[in-house]
Each structure stands twice: as structure tokens, then as C-alpha cells.
Amino acid sequence: MADKLSESEIKSKIETMPEWSEVSGEIQRTYEFDDFRASMAFVEKVADLAEEAQHHPDILIRYNRVMLTLSTHDAGGLTVKDFDLASRCDELVAAAARG
């Protein structure tokens, strides 16, 4: 089990990820895509990352927007696993933008 991060560790990590915000002990980001198919393609890639990491985000899909929410339930809060998966999700979008 991953260790729960302290408030100062969370603050430090979230400062390096400006698109993400901490909400009630979880981190959250909404991604926006051109259309529903692009949203679903992103979600499929996130699912692959989540399975690989054995760490699964809550996912809310609204047409061209996908909201990811992360926390480590068995640790009772945020851990390095959450920030690692968040960063990998950001990398998916950055790679797609580069073509």
C-alpha cells in the first residue's frame, strides 16, 4: 500500500500540475476534446494506463469533456500513485497534441 502524502507534499506536487486541483482529498482535472469520439479514445488510453498501474480513476464523460478524479482509497487520501497517474494522463494529451 502507498503512503498517504502530507498536506505540504500535496501542495508541492499540485503546484507543478496547474491543470489539476485538489478537491476534498482528491485531485481532479477536466480535459476537453474536439468531439465524443476523441473523448472516448482518451478514456480507452487512460484505462490502459490504469490497468497497468493497478490504480483506477473515477471518470465522468460529458460529450467532449472528460473529468478524472484520483485518490488512493486504501490509503485514505492522496499518494504518489495519484500524481503519477495524473502526470501520465497529461502526457497522453501532450503527445496527441504533438501529433
Tab-separated table of N, CA and C in Angstrom:
chain	number	residue	atom	x	y	z
A	1	MET	N	0.839	-1.184	0.000
A	1	MET	CA	0.000	0.000	0.000
A	1	MET	C	0.887	1.251	0.000
A	2	ALA	N	0.481	2.238	-0.782
A	2	ALA	CA	1.214	3.503	-0.855
A	2	ALA	C	0.901	4.354	0.370
A	3	ASP	N	1.888	5.126	0.794
A	3	ASP	CA	1.708	6.004	1.945
A	3	ASP	C	0.978	7.276	1.549
A	4	LYS	N	0.068	7.692	2.407
A	4	LYS	CA	-0.680	8.936	2.213
A	4	LYS	C	0.291	10.107	2.315
A	5	LEU	N	0.145	11.059	1.402
A	5	LEU	CA	1.011	12.236	1.401
A	5	LEU	C	0.550	13.248	2.443
A	6	SER	N	1.509	14.017	2.951
A	6	SER	CA	1.181	15.104	3.880
A	6	SER	C	0.602	16.273	3.094
A	7	GLU	N	-0.024	17.206	3.789
A	7	GLU	CA	-0.590	18.387	3.132
A	7	GLU	C	0.490	19.176	2.393
A	8	SER	N	1.680	19.290	2.982
A	8	SER	CA	2.753	20.044	2.313
A	8	SER	C	3.243	19.306	1.062
A	9	GLU	N	3.293	17.983	1.104
A	9	GLU	CA	3.691	17.211	-0.081
A	9	GLU	C	2.649	17.363	-1.191
A	10	ILE	N	1.378	17.334	-0.819
A	10	ILE	CA	0.304	17.504	-1.799
A	10	ILE	C	0.399	18.892	-2.429
A	11	LYS	N	0.568	19.905	-1.608
A	11	LYS	CA	0.665	21.279	-2.108
A	11	LYS	C	1.831	21.420	-3.076
A	12	SER	N	2.954	20.850	-2.729
A	12	SER	CA	4.137	20.916	-3.570
A	12	SER	C	3.893	20.241	-4.925
A	13	LYS	N	3.279	19.080	-4.899
A	13	LYS	CA	3.017	18.338	-6.143
A	13	LYS	C	1.964	19.032	-6.997
A	14	ILE	N	0.911	19.532	-6.398
A	14	ILE	CA	-0.173	20.157	-7.157
A	14	ILE	C	0.301	21.454	-7.812
A	15	GLU	N	1.288	22.114	-7.210
A	15	GLU	CA	1.833	23.340	-7.790
A	15	GLU	C	2.532	23.077	-9.127
A	16	THR	N	3.001	21.861	-9.331
A	16	THR	CA	3.679	21.519	-10.586
A	16	THR	C	2.695	21.049	-11.650
A	17	MET	N	1.411	20.963	-11.296
A	17	MET	CA	0.381	20.472	-12.214
A	17	MET	C	-0.785	21.458	-12.234
A	18	PRO	N	-0.613	22.600	-12.895
A	18	PRO	CA	-1.596	23.683	-12.805
A	18	PRO	C	-2.997	23.346	-13.320
A	19	GLU	N	-3.131	22.358	-14.163
A	19	GLU	CA	-4.456	21.990	-14.680
A	19	GLU	C	-5.257	21.149	-13.678
A	20	TRP	N	-4.586	20.644	-12.671
A	20	TRP	CA	-5.226	19.788	-11.666
A	20	TRP	C	-5.547	20.623	-10.425
A	21	SER	N	-6.582	20.222	-9.713
A	21	SER	CA	-6.906	20.887	-8.453
A	21	SER	C	-7.232	19.825	-7.405
A	22	GLU	N	-6.986	20.209	-6.165
A	22	GLU	CA	-7.333	19.320	-5.058
A	22	GLU	C	-8.743	19.678	-4.596
A	23	VAL	N	-9.572	18.660	-4.489
A	23	VAL	CA	-10.951	18.844	-4.046
A	23	VAL	C	-11.279	17.743	-3.048
A	24	SER	N	-11.460	18.110	-1.799
A	24	SER	CA	-11.875	17.159	-0.755
A	24	SER	C	-11.017	15.899	-0.698
A	25	GLY	N	-9.698	16.084	-0.705
A	25	GLY	CA	-8.795	14.944	-0.563
A	25	GLY	C	-8.604	14.127	-1.825
A	26	GLU	N	-8.988	14.692	-2.967
A	26	GLU	CA	-8.796	14.044	-4.265
A	26	GLU	C	-8.198	15.083	-5.211
A	27	ILE	N	-7.594	14.608	-6.304
A	27	ILE	CA	-7.179	15.544	-7.340
A	27	ILE	C	-8.065	15.321	-8.553
A	28	GLN	N	-8.289	16.425	-9.290
A	28	GLN	CA	-9.285	16.397	-10.345
A	28	GLN	C	-8.855	17.297	-11.499
A	29	ARG	N	-9.138	16.821	-12.701
A	29	ARG	CA	-8.898	17.640	-13.903
A	29	ARG	C	-9.951	17.291	-14.940
A	30	THR	N	-10.374	18.315	-15.691
A	30	THR	CA	-11.268	18.110	-16.821
A	30	THR	C	-10.494	18.394	-18.102
A	31	TYR	N	-10.523	17.420	-19.000
A	31	TYR	CA	-9.896	17.547	-20.316
A	31	TYR	C	-10.997	17.841	-21.329
A	32	GLU	N	-10.677	18.647	-22.337
A	32	GLU	CA	-11.651	18.951	-23.381
A	32	GLU	C	-11.099	18.503	-24.732
A	33	PHE	N	-11.961	17.847	-25.509
A	33	PHE	CA	-11.571	17.295	-26.804
A	33	PHE	C	-12.474	17.849	-27.904
A	34	ASP	N	-12.152	17.517	-29.153
A	34	ASP	CA	-12.927	18.024	-30.285
A	34	ASP	C	-14.342	17.461	-30.333
A	35	ASP	N	-14.489	16.193	-29.926
A	35	ASP	CA	-15.805	15.563	-30.022
A	35	ASP	C	-15.861	14.334	-29.115
A	36	PHE	N	-16.989	13.664	-29.140
A	36	PHE	CA	-17.211	12.499	-28.289
A	36	PHE	C	-16.230	11.368	-28.598
A	37	ARG	N	-15.985	11.110	-29.873
A	37	ARG	CA	-15.052	10.027	-30.236
A	37	ARG	C	-13.648	10.279	-29.672
A	38	ALA	N	-13.205	11.516	-29.724
A	38	ALA	CA	-11.887	11.848	-29.173
A	38	ALA	C	-11.877	11.654	-27.656
A	39	SER	N	-12.979	12.010	-27.009
A	39	SER	CA	-13.096	11.778	-25.560
A	39	SER	C	-12.978	10.300	-25.242
A	40	MET	N	-13.697	9.492	-25.998
A	40	MET	CA	-13.689	8.053	-25.753
A	40	MET	C	-12.322	7.429	-26.045
A	41	ALA	N	-11.642	7.920	-27.068
A	41	ALA	CA	-10.297	7.418	-27.375
A	41	ALA	C	-9.355	7.711	-26.207
A	42	PHE	N	-9.477	8.899	-25.633
A	42	PHE	CA	-8.667	9.253	-24.466
A	42	PHE	C	-8.993	8.335	-23.286
A	43	VAL	N	-10.261	8.111	-23.034
A	43	VAL	CA	-10.673	7.254	-21.920
A	43	VAL	C	-10.114	5.839	-22.091
A	44	GLU	N	-10.115	5.335	-23.311
A	44	GLU	CA	-9.549	3.998	-23.547
A	44	GLU	C	-8.063	3.969	-23.205
A	45	LYS	N	-7.339	5.016	-23.559
A	45	LYS	CA	-5.907	5.083	-23.224
A	45	LYS	C	-5.703	5.202	-21.720
A	46	VAL	N	-6.556	5.976	-21.057
A	46	VAL	CA	-6.484	6.095	-19.596
A	46	VAL	C	-6.744	4.729	-18.965
A	47	ALA	N	-7.692	3.989	-19.507
A	47	ALA	CA	-7.994	2.654	-18.976
A	47	ALA	C	-6.774	1.745	-19.068
A	48	ASP	N	-6.045	1.830	-20.166
A	48	ASP	CA	-4.823	1.025	-20.307
A	48	ASP	C	-3.783	1.409	-19.250
A	49	LEU	N	-3.590	2.711	-19.053
A	49	LEU	CA	-2.642	3.177	-18.030
A	49	LEU	C	-3.083	2.725	-16.637
A	50	ALA	N	-4.379	2.846	-16.371
A	50	ALA	CA	-4.908	2.484	-15.056
A	50	ALA	C	-4.712	0.993	-14.775
A	51	GLU	N	-4.970	0.169	-15.763
A	51	GLU	CA	-4.781	-1.269	-15.586
A	51	GLU	C	-3.308	-1.596	-15.345
A	52	GLU	N	-2.448	-0.947	-16.111
A	52	GLU	CA	-1.004	-1.157	-15.964
A	52	GLU	C	-0.544	-0.776	-14.551
A	53	ALA	N	-1.064	0.332	-14.042
A	53	ALA	CA	-0.679	0.831	-12.718
A	53	ALA	C	-1.471	0.181	-11.586
A	54	GLN	N	-2.536	-0.557	-11.939
A	54	GLN	CA	-3.463	-1.094	-10.946
A	54	GLN	C	-3.960	0.017	-10.021
A	55	HIS	N	-4.328	1.125	-10.672
A	55	HIS	CA	-4.813	2.309	-9.962
A	55	HIS	C	-5.842	2.972	-10.865
A	56	HIS	N	-7.087	3.039	-10.438
A	56	HIS	CA	-8.186	3.391	-11.324
A	56	HIS	C	-8.873	4.690	-10.918
A	57	PRO	N	-8.917	5.655	-11.838
A	57	PRO	CA	-9.570	6.931	-11.545
A	57	PRO	C	-11.090	6.820	-11.668
A	58	ASP	N	-11.777	7.749	-11.057
A	58	ASP	CA	-13.190	7.940	-11.350
A	58	ASP	C	-13.219	8.761	-12.636
A	59	ILE	N	-14.094	8.383	-13.559
A	59	ILE	CA	-14.150	9.034	-14.864
A	59	ILE	C	-15.582	9.492	-15.132
A	60	LEU	N	-15.722	10.765	-15.464
A	60	LEU	CA	-17.011	11.323	-15.843
A	60	LEU	C	-16.867	11.836	-17.276
A	61	ILE	N	-17.712	11.334	-18.171
A	61	ILE	CA	-17.660	11.723	-19.583
A	61	ILE	C	-18.900	12.543	-19.899
A	62	ARG	N	-18.673	13.725	-20.450
A	62	ARG	CA	-19.765	14.597	-20.907
A	62	ARG	C	-19.415	15.076	-22.305
A	63	TYR	N	-19.868	14.328	-23.287
A	63	TYR	CA	-19.640	14.577	-24.701
A	63	TYR	C	-18.159	14.794	-25.006
A	64	ASN	N	-17.694	16.040	-25.061
A	64	ASN	CA	-16.297	16.290	-25.429
A	64	ASN	C	-15.415	16.614	-24.225
A	65	ARG	N	-15.944	16.396	-23.021
A	65	ARG	CA	-15.168	16.647	-21.798
A	65	ARG	C	-15.068	15.368	-20.975
A	66	VAL	N	-13.887	15.164	-20.423
A	66	VAL	CA	-13.635	14.005	-19.563
A	66	VAL	C	-13.033	14.516	-18.256
A	67	MET	N	-13.712	14.236	-17.146
A	67	MET	CA	-13.181	14.614	-15.842
A	67	MET	C	-12.605	13.362	-15.177
A	68	LEU	N	-11.360	13.469	-14.752
A	68	LEU	CA	-10.711	12.405	-13.991
A	68	LEU	C	-10.580	12.856	-12.547
A	69	THR	N	-10.883	11.950	-11.630
A	69	THR	CA	-10.721	12.206	-10.204
A	69	THR	C	-9.900	11.063	-9.639
A	70	LEU	N	-8.855	11.413	-8.898
A	70	LEU	CA	-7.933	10.417	-8.350
A	70	LEU	C	-7.766	10.559	-6.849
A	71	SER	N	-7.739	9.427	-6.180
A	71	SER	CA	-7.313	9.315	-4.782
A	71	SER	C	-7.021	7.840	-4.552
A	72	THR	N	-6.282	7.579	-3.502
A	72	THR	CA	-5.940	6.189	-3.176
A	72	THR	C	-6.805	5.774	-1.995
A	73	HIS	N	-7.885	5.069	-2.298
A	73	HIS	CA	-8.881	4.737	-1.274
A	73	HIS	C	-8.305	3.931	-0.117
A	74	ASP	N	-7.444	2.964	-0.416
A	74	ASP	CA	-6.914	2.136	0.681
A	74	ASP	C	-5.923	2.885	1.565
A	75	ALA	N	-5.411	4.044	1.092
A	75	ALA	CA	-4.529	4.874	1.915
A	75	ALA	C	-5.309	5.986	2.607
A	76	GLY	N	-6.549	6.162	2.218
A	76	GLY	CA	-7.376	7.199	2.829
A	76	GLY	C	-7.053	8.608	2.380
A	77	GLY	N	-6.525	8.745	1.170
A	77	GLY	CA	-6.199	10.080	0.657
A	77	GLY	C	-5.303	10.005	-0.555
A	78	LEU	N	-4.537	11.049	-0.749
A	78	LEU	CA	-3.671	11.148	-1.915
A	78	LEU	C	-2.304	10.532	-1.659
A	79	THR	N	-1.811	9.831	-2.681
A	79	THR	CA	-0.485	9.217	-2.619
A	79	THR	C	0.274	9.554	-3.901
A	80	VAL	N	1.511	9.150	-3.955
A	80	VAL	CA	2.327	9.332	-5.153
A	80	VAL	C	1.655	8.666	-6.357
A	81	LYS	N	0.957	7.557	-6.138
A	81	LYS	CA	0.276	6.854	-7.230
A	81	LYS	C	-0.701	7.771	-7.953
A	82	ASP	N	-1.387	8.629	-7.225
A	82	ASP	CA	-2.353	9.538	-7.832
A	82	ASP	C	-1.666	10.546	-8.748
A	83	PHE	N	-0.600	11.133	-8.263
A	83	PHE	CA	0.109	12.135	-9.044
A	83	PHE	C	0.837	11.504	-10.229
A	84	ASP	N	1.340	10.285	-10.059
A	84	ASP	CA	1.984	9.594	-11.172
A	84	ASP	C	0.984	9.320	-12.296
A	85	LEU	N	-0.193	8.813	-11.951
A	85	LEU	CA	-1.196	8.533	-12.979
A	85	LEU	C	-1.701	9.829	-13.610
A	86	ALA	N	-1.889	10.868	-12.822
A	86	ALA	CA	-2.309	12.161	-13.356
A	86	ALA	C	-1.292	12.669	-14.378
A	87	SER	N	-0.039	12.560	-14.044
A	87	SER	CA	1.024	13.004	-14.945
A	87	SER	C	1.030	12.196	-16.229
A	88	ARG	N	0.823	10.917	-16.132
A	88	ARG	CA	0.796	10.058	-17.327
A	88	ARG	C	-0.408	10.394	-18.205
A	89	CYS	N	-1.530	10.746	-17.615
A	89	CYS	CA	-2.715	11.157	-18.380
A	89	CYS	C	-2.429	12.471	-19.109
A	90	ASP	N	-1.771	13.395	-18.426
A	90	ASP	CA	-1.374	14.651	-19.069
A	90	ASP	C	-0.443	14.392	-20.248
A	91	GLU	N	0.461	13.425	-20.097
A	91	GLU	CA	1.387	13.081	-21.168
A	91	GLU	C	0.647	12.543	-22.388
A	92	LEU	N	-0.441	11.801	-22.181
A	92	LEU	CA	-1.237	11.307	-23.307
A	92	LEU	C	-1.746	12.474	-24.148
A	93	VAL	N	-2.266	13.486	-23.478
A	93	VAL	CA	-2.818	14.647	-24.178
A	93	VAL	C	-1.707	15.436	-24.868
A	94	ALA	N	-0.595	15.606	-24.192
A	94	ALA	CA	0.527	16.340	-24.773
A	94	ALA	C	1.078	15.615	-26.015
A	95	ALA	N	1.166	14.297	-25.939
A	95	ALA	CA	1.655	13.516	-27.079
A	95	ALA	C	0.695	13.620	-28.260
A	96	ALA	N	-0.598	13.587	-27.987
A	96	ALA	CA	-1.593	13.703	-29.057
A	96	ALA	C	-1.517	15.091	-29.711
A	97	ALA	N	-1.268	16.124	-28.913
A	97	ALA	CA	-1.178	17.486	-29.445
A	97	ALA	C	0.046	17.658	-30.340
A	98	ARG	N	1.109	16.925	-30.016
A	98	ARG	CA	2.332	16.995	-30.835
A	98	ARG	C	2.151	16.240	-32.150
A	99	GLY	N	1.163	15.345	-32.179
A	99	GLY	CA	0.884	14.586	-33.396
A	99	GLY	C	1.649	13.363	-33.405
